[in-house]
Coordinates of C-alpha atoms in Angstrom, one line a residue:
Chain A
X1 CA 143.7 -11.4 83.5
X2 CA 144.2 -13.4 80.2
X3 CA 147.0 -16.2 81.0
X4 CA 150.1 -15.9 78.5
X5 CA 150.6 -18.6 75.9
X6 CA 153.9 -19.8 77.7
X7 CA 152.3 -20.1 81.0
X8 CA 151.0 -22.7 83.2
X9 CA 147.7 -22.3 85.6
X10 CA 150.5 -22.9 88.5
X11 CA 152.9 -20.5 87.1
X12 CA 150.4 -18.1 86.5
X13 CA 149.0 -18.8 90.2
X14 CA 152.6 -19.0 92.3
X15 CA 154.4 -16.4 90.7
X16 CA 156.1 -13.5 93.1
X17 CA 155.1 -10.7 90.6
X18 CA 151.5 -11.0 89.7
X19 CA 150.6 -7.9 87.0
X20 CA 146.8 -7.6 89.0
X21 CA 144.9 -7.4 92.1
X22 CA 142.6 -10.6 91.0
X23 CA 146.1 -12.8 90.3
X24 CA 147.5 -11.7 93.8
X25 CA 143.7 -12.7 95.4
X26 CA 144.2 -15.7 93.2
X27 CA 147.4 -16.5 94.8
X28 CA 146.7 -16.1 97.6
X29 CA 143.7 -18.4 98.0
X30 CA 145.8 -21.2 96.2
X31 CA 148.2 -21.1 98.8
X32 CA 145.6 -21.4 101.1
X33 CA 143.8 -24.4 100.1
X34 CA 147.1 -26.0 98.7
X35 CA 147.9 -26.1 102.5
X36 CA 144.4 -27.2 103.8
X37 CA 145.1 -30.0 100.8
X38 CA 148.8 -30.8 102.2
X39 CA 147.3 -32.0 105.1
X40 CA 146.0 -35.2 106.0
X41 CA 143.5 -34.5 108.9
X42 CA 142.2 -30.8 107.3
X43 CA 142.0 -32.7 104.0
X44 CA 139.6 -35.6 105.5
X45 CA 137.3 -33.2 107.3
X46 CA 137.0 -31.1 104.0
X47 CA 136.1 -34.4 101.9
X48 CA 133.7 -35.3 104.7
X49 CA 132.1 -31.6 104.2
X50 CA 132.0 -31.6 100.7
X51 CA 130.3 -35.2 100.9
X52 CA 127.8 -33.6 103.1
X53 CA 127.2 -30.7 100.8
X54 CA 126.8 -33.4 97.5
X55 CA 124.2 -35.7 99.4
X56 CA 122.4 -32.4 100.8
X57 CA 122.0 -31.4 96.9
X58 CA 122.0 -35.2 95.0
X59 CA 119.6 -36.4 98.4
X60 CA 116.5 -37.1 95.6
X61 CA 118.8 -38.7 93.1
X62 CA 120.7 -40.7 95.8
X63 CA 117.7 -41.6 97.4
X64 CA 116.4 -43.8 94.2
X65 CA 113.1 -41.8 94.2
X66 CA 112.3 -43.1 97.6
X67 CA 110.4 -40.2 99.9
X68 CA 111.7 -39.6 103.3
X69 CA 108.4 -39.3 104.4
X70 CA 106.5 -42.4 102.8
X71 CA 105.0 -44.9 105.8
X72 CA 104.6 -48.6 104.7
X73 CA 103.1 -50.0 107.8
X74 CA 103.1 -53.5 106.8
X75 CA 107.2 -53.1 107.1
X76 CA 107.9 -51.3 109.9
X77 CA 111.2 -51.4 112.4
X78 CA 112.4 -54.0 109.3
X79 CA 116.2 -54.7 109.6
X80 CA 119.0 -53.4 106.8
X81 CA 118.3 -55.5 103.3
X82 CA 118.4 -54.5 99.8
X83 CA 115.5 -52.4 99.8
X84 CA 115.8 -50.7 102.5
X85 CA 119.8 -50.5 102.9
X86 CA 119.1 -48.7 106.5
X87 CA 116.3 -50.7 107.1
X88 CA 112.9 -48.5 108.3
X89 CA 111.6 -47.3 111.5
X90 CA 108.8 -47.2 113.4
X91 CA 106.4 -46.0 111.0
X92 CA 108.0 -48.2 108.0
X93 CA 109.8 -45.1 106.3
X94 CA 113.4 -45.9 104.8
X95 CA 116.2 -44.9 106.7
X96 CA 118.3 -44.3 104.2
X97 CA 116.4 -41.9 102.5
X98 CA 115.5 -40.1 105.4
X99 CA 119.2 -39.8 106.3
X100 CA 120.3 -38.6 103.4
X101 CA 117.5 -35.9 103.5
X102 CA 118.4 -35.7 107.1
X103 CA 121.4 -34.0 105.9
X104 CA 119.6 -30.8 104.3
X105 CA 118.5 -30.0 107.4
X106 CA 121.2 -30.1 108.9
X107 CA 123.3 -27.8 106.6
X108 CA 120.4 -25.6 106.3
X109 CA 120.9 -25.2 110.1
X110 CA 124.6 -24.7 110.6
X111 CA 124.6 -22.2 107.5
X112 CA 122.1 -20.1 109.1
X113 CA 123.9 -20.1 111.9
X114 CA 126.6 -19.4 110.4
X115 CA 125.2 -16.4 109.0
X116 CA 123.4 -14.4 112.1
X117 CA 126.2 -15.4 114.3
X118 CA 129.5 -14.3 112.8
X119 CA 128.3 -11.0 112.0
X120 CA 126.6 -10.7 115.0
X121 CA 129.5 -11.6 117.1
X122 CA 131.9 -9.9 114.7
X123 CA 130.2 -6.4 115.4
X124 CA 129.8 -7.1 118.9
X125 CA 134.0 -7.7 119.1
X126 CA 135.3 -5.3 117.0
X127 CA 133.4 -2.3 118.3
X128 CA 133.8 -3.2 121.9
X129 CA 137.6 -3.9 121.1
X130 CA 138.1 -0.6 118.8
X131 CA 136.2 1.8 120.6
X132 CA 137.1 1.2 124.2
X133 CA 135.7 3.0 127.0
X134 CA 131.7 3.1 128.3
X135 CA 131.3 1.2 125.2
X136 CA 133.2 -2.0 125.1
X137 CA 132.0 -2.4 129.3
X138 CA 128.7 -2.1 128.0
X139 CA 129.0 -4.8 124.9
X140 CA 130.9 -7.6 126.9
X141 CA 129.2 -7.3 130.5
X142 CA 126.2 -8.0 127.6
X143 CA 128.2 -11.0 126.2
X144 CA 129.2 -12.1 129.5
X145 CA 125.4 -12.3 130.7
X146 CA 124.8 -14.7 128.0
X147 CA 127.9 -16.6 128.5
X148 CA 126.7 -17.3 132.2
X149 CA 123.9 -19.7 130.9
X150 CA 125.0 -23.1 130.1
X151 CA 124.2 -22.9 126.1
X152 CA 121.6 -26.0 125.9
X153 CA 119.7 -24.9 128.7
X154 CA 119.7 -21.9 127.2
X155 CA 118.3 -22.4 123.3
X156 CA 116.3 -24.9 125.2
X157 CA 114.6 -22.1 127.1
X158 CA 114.4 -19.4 123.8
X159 CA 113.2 -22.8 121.6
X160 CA 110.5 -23.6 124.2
X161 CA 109.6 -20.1 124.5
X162 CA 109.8 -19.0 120.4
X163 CA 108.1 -22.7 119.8
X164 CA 109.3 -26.0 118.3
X165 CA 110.6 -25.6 114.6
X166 CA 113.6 -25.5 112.8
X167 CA 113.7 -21.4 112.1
X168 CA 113.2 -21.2 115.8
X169 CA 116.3 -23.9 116.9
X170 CA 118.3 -21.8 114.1
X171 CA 117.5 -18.2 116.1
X172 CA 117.7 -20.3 119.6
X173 CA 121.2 -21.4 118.8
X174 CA 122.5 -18.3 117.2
X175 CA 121.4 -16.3 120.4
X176 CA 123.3 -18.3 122.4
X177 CA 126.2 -19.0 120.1
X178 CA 127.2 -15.7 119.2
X179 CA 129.4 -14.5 122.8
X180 CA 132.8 -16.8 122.3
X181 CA 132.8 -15.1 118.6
X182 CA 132.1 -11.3 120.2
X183 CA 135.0 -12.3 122.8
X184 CA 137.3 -13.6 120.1
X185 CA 137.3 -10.3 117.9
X186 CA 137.5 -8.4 121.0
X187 CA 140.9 -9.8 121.6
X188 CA 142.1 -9.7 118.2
X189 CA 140.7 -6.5 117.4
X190 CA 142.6 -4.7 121.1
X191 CA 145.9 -6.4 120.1
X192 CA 145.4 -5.3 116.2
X193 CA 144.3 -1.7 117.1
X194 CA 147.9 -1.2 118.9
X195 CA 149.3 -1.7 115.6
X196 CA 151.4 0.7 113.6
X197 CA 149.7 0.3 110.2
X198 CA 146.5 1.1 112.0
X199 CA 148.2 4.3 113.4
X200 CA 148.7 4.7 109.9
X201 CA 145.5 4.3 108.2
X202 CA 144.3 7.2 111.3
X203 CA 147.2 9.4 110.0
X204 CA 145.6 8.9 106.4
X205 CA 142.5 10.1 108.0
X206 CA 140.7 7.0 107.7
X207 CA 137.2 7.1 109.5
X208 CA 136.6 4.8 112.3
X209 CA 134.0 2.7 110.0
X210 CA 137.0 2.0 107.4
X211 CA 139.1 1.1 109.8
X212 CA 137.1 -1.2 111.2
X213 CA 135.8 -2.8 108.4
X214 CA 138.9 -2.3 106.0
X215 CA 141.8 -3.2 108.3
X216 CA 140.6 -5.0 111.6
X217 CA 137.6 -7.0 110.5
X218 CA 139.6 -9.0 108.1
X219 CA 142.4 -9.9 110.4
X220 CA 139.5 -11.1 113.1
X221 CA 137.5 -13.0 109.9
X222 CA 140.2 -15.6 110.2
X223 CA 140.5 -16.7 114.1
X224 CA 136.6 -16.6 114.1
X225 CA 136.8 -19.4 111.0
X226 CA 138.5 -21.5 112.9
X227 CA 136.2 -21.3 116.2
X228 CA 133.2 -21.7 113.8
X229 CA 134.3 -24.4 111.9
X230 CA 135.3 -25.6 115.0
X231 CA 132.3 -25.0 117.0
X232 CA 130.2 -26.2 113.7
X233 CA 130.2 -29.9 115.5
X234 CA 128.5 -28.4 118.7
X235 CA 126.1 -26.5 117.0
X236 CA 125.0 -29.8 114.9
X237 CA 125.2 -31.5 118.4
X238 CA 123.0 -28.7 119.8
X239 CA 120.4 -28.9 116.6
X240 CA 120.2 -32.5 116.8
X241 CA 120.1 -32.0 120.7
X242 CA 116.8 -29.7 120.4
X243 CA 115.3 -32.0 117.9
X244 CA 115.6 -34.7 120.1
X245 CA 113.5 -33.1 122.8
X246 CA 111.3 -32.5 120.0
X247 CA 111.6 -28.4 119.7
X248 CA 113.9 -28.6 116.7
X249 CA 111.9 -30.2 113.5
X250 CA 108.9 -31.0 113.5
X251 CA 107.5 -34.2 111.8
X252 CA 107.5 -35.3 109.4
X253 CA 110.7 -33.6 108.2
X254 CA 113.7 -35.9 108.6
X255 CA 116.4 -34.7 111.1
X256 CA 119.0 -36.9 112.3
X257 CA 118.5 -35.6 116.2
X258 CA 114.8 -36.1 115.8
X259 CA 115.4 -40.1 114.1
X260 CA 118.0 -40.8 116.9
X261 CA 115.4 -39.5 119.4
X262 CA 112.6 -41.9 117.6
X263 CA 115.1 -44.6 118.0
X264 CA 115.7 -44.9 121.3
X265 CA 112.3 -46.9 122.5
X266 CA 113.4 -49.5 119.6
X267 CA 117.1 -49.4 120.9
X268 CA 117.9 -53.1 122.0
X269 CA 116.0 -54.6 119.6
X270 CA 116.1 -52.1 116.4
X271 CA 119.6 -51.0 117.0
X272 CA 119.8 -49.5 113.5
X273 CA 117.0 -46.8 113.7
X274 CA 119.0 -44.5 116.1
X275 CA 122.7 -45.6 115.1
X276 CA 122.5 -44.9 111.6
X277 CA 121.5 -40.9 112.0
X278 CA 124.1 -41.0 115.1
X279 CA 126.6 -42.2 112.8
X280 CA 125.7 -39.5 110.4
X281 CA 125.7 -36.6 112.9
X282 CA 129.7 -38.2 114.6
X283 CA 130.9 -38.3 110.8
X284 CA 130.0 -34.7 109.9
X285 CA 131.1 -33.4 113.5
X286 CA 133.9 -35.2 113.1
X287 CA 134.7 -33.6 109.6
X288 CA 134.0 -29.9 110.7
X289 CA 136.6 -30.3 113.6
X290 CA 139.5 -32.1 111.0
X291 CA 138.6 -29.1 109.1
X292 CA 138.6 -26.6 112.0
X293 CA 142.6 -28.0 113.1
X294 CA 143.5 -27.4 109.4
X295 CA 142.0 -23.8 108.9
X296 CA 144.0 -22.9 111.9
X297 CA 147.0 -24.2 110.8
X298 CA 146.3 -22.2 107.8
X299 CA 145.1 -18.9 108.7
X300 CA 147.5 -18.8 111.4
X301 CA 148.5 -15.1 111.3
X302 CA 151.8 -15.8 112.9
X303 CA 152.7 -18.0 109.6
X304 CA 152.3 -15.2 106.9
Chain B
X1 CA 157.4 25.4 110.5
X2 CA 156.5 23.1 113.4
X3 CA 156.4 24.9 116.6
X4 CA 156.0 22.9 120.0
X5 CA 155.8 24.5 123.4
X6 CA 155.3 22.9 126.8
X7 CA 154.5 19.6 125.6
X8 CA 153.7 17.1 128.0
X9 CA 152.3 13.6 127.7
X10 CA 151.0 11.1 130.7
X11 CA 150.4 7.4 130.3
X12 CA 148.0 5.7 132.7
X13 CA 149.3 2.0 134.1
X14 CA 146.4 1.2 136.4
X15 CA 146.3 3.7 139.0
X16 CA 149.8 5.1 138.6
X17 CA 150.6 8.0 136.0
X18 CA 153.4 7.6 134.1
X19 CA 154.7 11.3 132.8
X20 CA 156.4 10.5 129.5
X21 CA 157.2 13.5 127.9
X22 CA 157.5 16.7 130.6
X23 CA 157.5 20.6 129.0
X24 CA 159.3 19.5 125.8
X25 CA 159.7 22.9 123.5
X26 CA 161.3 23.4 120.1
X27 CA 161.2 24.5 116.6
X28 CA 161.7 23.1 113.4
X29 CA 162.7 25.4 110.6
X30 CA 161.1 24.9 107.2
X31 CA 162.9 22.4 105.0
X32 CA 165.1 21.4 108.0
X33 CA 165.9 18.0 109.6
X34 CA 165.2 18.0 113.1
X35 CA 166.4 15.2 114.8
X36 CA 165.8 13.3 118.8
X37 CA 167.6 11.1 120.2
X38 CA 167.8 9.3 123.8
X39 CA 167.8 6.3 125.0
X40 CA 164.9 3.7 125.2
X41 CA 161.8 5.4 127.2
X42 CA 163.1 8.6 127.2
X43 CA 159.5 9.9 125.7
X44 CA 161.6 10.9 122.1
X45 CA 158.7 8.5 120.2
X46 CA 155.5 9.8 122.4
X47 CA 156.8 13.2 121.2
X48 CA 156.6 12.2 117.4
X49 CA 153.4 10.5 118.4
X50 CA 151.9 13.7 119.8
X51 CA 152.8 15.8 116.8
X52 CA 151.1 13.0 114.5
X53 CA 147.9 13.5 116.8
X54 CA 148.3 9.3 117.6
X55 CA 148.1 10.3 120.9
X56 CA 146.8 12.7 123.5
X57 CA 149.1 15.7 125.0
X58 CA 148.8 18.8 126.4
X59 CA 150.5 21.7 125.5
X60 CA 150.8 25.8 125.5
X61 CA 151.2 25.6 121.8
X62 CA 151.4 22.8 118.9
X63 CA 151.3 24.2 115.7
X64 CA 152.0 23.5 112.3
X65 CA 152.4 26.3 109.8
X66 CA 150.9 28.6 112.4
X67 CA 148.0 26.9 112.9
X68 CA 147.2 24.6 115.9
X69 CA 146.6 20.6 115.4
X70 CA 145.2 18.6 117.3
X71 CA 144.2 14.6 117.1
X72 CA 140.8 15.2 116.3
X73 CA 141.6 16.8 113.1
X74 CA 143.2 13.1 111.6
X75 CA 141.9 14.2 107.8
X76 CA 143.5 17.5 107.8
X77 CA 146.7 16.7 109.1
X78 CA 146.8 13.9 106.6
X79 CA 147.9 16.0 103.8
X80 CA 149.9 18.1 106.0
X81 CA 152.1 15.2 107.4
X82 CA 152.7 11.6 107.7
X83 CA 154.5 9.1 109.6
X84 CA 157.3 6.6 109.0
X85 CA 157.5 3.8 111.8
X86 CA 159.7 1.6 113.4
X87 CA 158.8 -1.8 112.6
X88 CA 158.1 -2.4 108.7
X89 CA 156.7 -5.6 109.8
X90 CA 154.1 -3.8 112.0
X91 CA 153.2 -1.1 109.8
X92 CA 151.9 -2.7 106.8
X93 CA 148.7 -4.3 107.3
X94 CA 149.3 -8.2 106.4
X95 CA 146.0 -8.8 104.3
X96 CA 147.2 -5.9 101.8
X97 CA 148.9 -5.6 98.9
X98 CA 151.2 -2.8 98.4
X99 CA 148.7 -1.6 96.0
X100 CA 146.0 -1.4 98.3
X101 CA 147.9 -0.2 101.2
X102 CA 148.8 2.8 98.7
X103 CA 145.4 3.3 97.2
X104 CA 144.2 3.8 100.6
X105 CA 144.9 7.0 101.4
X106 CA 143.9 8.0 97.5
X107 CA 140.2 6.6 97.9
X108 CA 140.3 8.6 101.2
X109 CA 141.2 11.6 99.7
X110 CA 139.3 11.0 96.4
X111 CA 142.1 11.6 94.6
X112 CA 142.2 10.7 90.9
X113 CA 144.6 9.3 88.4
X114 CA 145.1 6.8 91.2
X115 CA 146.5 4.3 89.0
X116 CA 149.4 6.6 88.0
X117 CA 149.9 8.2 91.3
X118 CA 150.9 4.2 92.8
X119 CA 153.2 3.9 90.0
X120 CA 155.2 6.8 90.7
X121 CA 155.3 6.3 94.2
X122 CA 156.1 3.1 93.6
X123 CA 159.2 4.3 91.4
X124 CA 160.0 7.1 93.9
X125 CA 161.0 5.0 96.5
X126 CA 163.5 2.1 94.5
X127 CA 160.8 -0.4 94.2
X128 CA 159.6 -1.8 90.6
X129 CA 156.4 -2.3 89.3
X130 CA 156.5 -6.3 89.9
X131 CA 156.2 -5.7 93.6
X132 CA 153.0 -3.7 93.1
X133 CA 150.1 -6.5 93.7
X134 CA 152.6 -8.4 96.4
X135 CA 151.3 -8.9 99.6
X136 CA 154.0 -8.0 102.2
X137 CA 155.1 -11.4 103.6
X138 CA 156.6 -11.2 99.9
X139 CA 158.8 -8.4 100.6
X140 CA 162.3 -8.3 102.8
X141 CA 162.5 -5.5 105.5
X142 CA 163.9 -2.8 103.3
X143 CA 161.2 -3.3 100.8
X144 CA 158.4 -3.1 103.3
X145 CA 160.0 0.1 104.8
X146 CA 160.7 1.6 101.0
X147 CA 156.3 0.9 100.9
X148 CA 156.0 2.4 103.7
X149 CA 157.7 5.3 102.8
X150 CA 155.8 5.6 99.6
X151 CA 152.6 5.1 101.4
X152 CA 154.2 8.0 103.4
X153 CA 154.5 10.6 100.4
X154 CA 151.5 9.0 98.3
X155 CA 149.6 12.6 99.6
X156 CA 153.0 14.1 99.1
X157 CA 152.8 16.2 102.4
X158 CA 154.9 18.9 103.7
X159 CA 156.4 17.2 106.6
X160 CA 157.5 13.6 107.3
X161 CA 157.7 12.4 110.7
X162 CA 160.9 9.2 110.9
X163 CA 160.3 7.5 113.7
X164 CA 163.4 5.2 113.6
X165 CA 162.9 4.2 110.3
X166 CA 165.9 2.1 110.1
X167 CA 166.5 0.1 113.6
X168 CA 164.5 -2.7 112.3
X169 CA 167.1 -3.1 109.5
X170 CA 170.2 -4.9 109.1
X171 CA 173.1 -2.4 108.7
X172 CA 173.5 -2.2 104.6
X173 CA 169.7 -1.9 104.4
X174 CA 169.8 0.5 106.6
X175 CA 171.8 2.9 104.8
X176 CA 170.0 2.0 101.6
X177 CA 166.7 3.4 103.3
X178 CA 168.6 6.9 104.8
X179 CA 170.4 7.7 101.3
X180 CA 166.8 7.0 100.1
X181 CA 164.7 9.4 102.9
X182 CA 168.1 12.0 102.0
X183 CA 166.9 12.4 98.4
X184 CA 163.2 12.0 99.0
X185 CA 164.3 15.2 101.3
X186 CA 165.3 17.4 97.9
X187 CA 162.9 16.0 95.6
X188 CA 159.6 16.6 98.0
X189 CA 160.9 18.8 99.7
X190 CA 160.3 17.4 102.8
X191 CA 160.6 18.8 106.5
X192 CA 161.6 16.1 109.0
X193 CA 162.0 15.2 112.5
X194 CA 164.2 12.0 113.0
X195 CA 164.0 10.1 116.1
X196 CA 166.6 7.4 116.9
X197 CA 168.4 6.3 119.6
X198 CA 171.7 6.1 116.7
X199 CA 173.8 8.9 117.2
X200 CA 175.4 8.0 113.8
X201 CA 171.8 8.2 112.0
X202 CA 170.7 11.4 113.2
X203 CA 174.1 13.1 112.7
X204 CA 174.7 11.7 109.0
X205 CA 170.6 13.3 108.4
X206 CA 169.5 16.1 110.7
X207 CA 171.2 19.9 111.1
X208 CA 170.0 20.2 114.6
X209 CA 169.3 17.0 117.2
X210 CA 167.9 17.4 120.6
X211 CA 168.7 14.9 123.3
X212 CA 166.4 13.9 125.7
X213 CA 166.3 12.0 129.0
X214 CA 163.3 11.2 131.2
X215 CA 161.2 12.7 129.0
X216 CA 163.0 16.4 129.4
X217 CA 165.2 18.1 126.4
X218 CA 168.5 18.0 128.1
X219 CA 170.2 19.8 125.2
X220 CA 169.8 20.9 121.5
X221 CA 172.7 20.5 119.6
X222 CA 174.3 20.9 116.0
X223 CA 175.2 18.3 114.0
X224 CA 178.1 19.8 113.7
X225 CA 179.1 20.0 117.4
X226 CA 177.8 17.1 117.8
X227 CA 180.4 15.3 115.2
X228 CA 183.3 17.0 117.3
X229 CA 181.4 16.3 120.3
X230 CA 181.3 20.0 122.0
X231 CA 178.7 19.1 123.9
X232 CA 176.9 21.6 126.4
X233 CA 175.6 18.8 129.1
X234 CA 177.3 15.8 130.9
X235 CA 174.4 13.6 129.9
X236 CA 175.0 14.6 125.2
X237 CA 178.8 13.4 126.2
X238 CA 177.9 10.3 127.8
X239 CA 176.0 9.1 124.8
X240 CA 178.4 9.8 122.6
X241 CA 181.1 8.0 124.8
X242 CA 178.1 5.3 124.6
X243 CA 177.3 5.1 121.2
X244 CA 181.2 4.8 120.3
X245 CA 181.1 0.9 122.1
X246 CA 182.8 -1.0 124.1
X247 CA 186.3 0.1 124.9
X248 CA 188.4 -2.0 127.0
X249 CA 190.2 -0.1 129.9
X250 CA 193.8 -1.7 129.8

């Protein structure tokens, strides 16, 4: 929609009578992140993510042409100095570089996740929650089978057994990440099917699939946000977890679990070969869980 | 026009079954307000729910028009009738804008000229075109229940089913919304069954009320009788003495 002369982006953005669907959508989501932005904590943990999200894509740039990968064995384990701002490790490669590599990997990993376990868990949920019966016994004595293993035994097991990589930690995690989201949208999706505007998208003769994906999936998108974004911290812990055993990347790709894991031999003496990617991976777990708090402050349903 | 025999409905709570509605039988007349009160759990709501095929009853005979309905038939019976609830902020899904909420039913249907057909229902019930892309946290009480009205009558179908479509409301609104469902009445020419636990409701809207108690018909009554209060059954008189207040015995 073309903004009048007299308006303002704001005006055009808060007012209680927008003339189309894409300036009541627009609305909408500027409320939103005007209240992620209002507060403090939510706004951090977004700042930290978009960080993380800049180095991932500027990591060449930032890394003044210096490879992740390059060994200089003639300086090896060297302390912090203006070469090598994080100094090197073990095989002379510069920490800095690889960290800031380090960081593709790691949001290669959570968005993948992402991706295979939200709808995974969302499908799960919803059916089991809609349809009732056989059906939803069936679904969550499933969920609950793999909510009986603790979760890093668990992708331990599927990454040993699928083979170190980072595809295979991505599919390892997801398998054992999806049940909380399939119990989540369960629960939303029994509480929202007692509703009376779904009573009266049935009396419209709306089929089950509509409902489902038209009325209940988008009130249940919400709550499972939050847990991911929430959860997002674990998961990295769980990635960086795996590649510390050495089943999650495989050298030489940089990944912060793997560098902390390369670190530890050097610990006393090298300190800054396994702090540095710890730092990294407490910062951005730190900034998905500021984030996490905020989104539910903001997509709490009982606020609208 | 709607024609109920026998109807019974049963809830399961765990083991125990909980027999809501028991042999309720009537008959609503073509272009007539039927109306049902009671008091709360008297089953007057599981019987609107049981004619809108939300829930599952069984019955001698349930038929519409002369033809039987049942719940699995949701796509026919939504042309046939619709269903006005309680809670206006319950019934309008929060994610929606009034325009989607009403285009729903349209896409359902394939229906075209949609574009048109949500501004006139849009007009039809009070409401202007400025609350057409608002999302309903935008809207006061009497404007989500005027949308849901309209989403109501978007197929324009023969009968409209009120089930307390003004408790929610604060009394001025509330009057607002029955002078509105009145001359929705005339202009769709609508057939309605009213439930409500307000006797004053149901005898300002409906010709003939039936009053029920655990789940039974107790009586069927005329407005008219029931405005002079020549009421057939102990139970009809003792609501009316109820819904008249407190009176202090000096």
């Amino acid at each position: 929609m073309i903004l009048q002369q007299s308006q303002t982006l704001s005006q055009w953005l808060q007012t209680d009578a927008p003339v189309s669907a894409r300036q009541a959508a627009a609305g909408k989501t500027y409320r939103a992140i005007r209240s992620i932005v209002a507060n403090p904590a939510a706004l951090a943990g977004l700042i930290i993510i978009l960080l993380l999200i800049a180095v991932a894509f500027l990591a060449p740039f930032l890394a003044r042409g210096i490879s992740p990968i390059a060994q200089d064995l003639d300086n090896r384990l060297h302390a912090p100095d203006l070469a090598h701002w994080f100094g090197t490790d073990e095989l002379g490669r510069d920490i800095y570089s690889r960290t800031l590599y380090g960081a593709r990997v790691t949001l290669a990993m959570v968005l993948l996740v992402s991706v295979i376990v939200v709808p995974i868990g969302l499908a799960v949920g919803t059916l089991a929650g809609f349809l009732g019966g056989w059906i939803d016994s069936v679904l969550m004595r499933i969920t609950d089978i793999f909510l009986a293993f603790p979760r890093l035994v668990l992708a331990l097991a599927f990454a040993a057994a699928l083979g170190p990589g980072i595809e295979n930690a991505v599919i390892a995690i997801s398998l054992t990440a999806w049940p909380p989201y399939a119990r989540i949208a369960r629960a939303e999706t029994v509480t929202i099917s007692k509703s009376d505007f779904i009573s009266a998208a049935k009396m419209q003769g709306a089929s089950t699939w509509r409902i489902l994906f038209k009325h209940i999936v988008p009130l249940c998108l919400s709550s499972v946000i939050v847990r991911l974004t929430l959860d997002m911290a674990g998961i990295i812990l769980t990635a960086a977890g795996l590649g510390f055993l050495g089943l999650g990347a495989q050298p030489p790709t940089a990944e912060w679990g793997a560098m902390v894991s390369a670190g530890r031999e050097v610990i006393l003496d090298q300190w800054w070969v396994a702090t540095i990617p710890g730092v990294a991976i407490f910062i951005v777990s730190l900034g998905f869980n500021l984030l996490g708090d905020g989104l539910r402050d903001v997509f709490d349903p009982k606020s609208t | 026009m709607i024609d109920v025999e026998n109807l019974n409905v049963t809830f399961k709570s765990g083991n125990a079954l909980m027999h809501a509605v028991r042999d309720v039988s009537f008959f609503v007349e073509e272009g007539e307000t039927f109306g049902i009160v009671g008091e709360s759990g008297s089953g007057k709501s599981s019987v609107l729910r049981a004619i809108a095929g939300l829930i599952e009853s069984t019955h001698s005979k349930l038929s519409i028009n002369g033809k039987p309905t049942s719940a699995r038939q949701a796509r026919e019976n939504s042309r046939l009738m619709q269903m006005v609830f309680q809670d206006p902020y319950g019934s309008l899904h929060p994610r929606h804008t009034v325009d989607s909420i009403l285009r729903e039913a349209l896409i359902i249907h394939s229906i075209d000229n949609q574009d048109k057909c949500i501004l006139k229902a849009i007009a039809d019930v009070g409401l202007g075109v400025e609350h057409r892309y608002r999302y309903p946290h935008q809207l006061s009480g009497g404007q989500r229940q005027r949308v849901a009205i309209a989403r109501a009558l978007i197929l324009s179908p023969p009968i409209l089913l009120l089930d307390e479509p003004t408790s929610a409301l604060d009394v001025s609104v509330q009057a607002e919304i029955l002078n509105l469902l009145g001359r929705l009445r005339e202009s769709y020419s609508l057939t309605n069954i009213l439930v409500s636990h307000d006797l004053a409701v149901v005898a300002h809207l409906c010709s003939r009320i039936a009053v029920m108690q655990f789940g039974r018909i107790v009586e069927v009554i005329s407005a008219e009788d029931l405005r002079r209060g020549k009421t057939k059954e102990a139970y009809t008189a003792e609501l009316i003495f109820a819904s008249r207040g407190f009176s202090r015995v000096s």
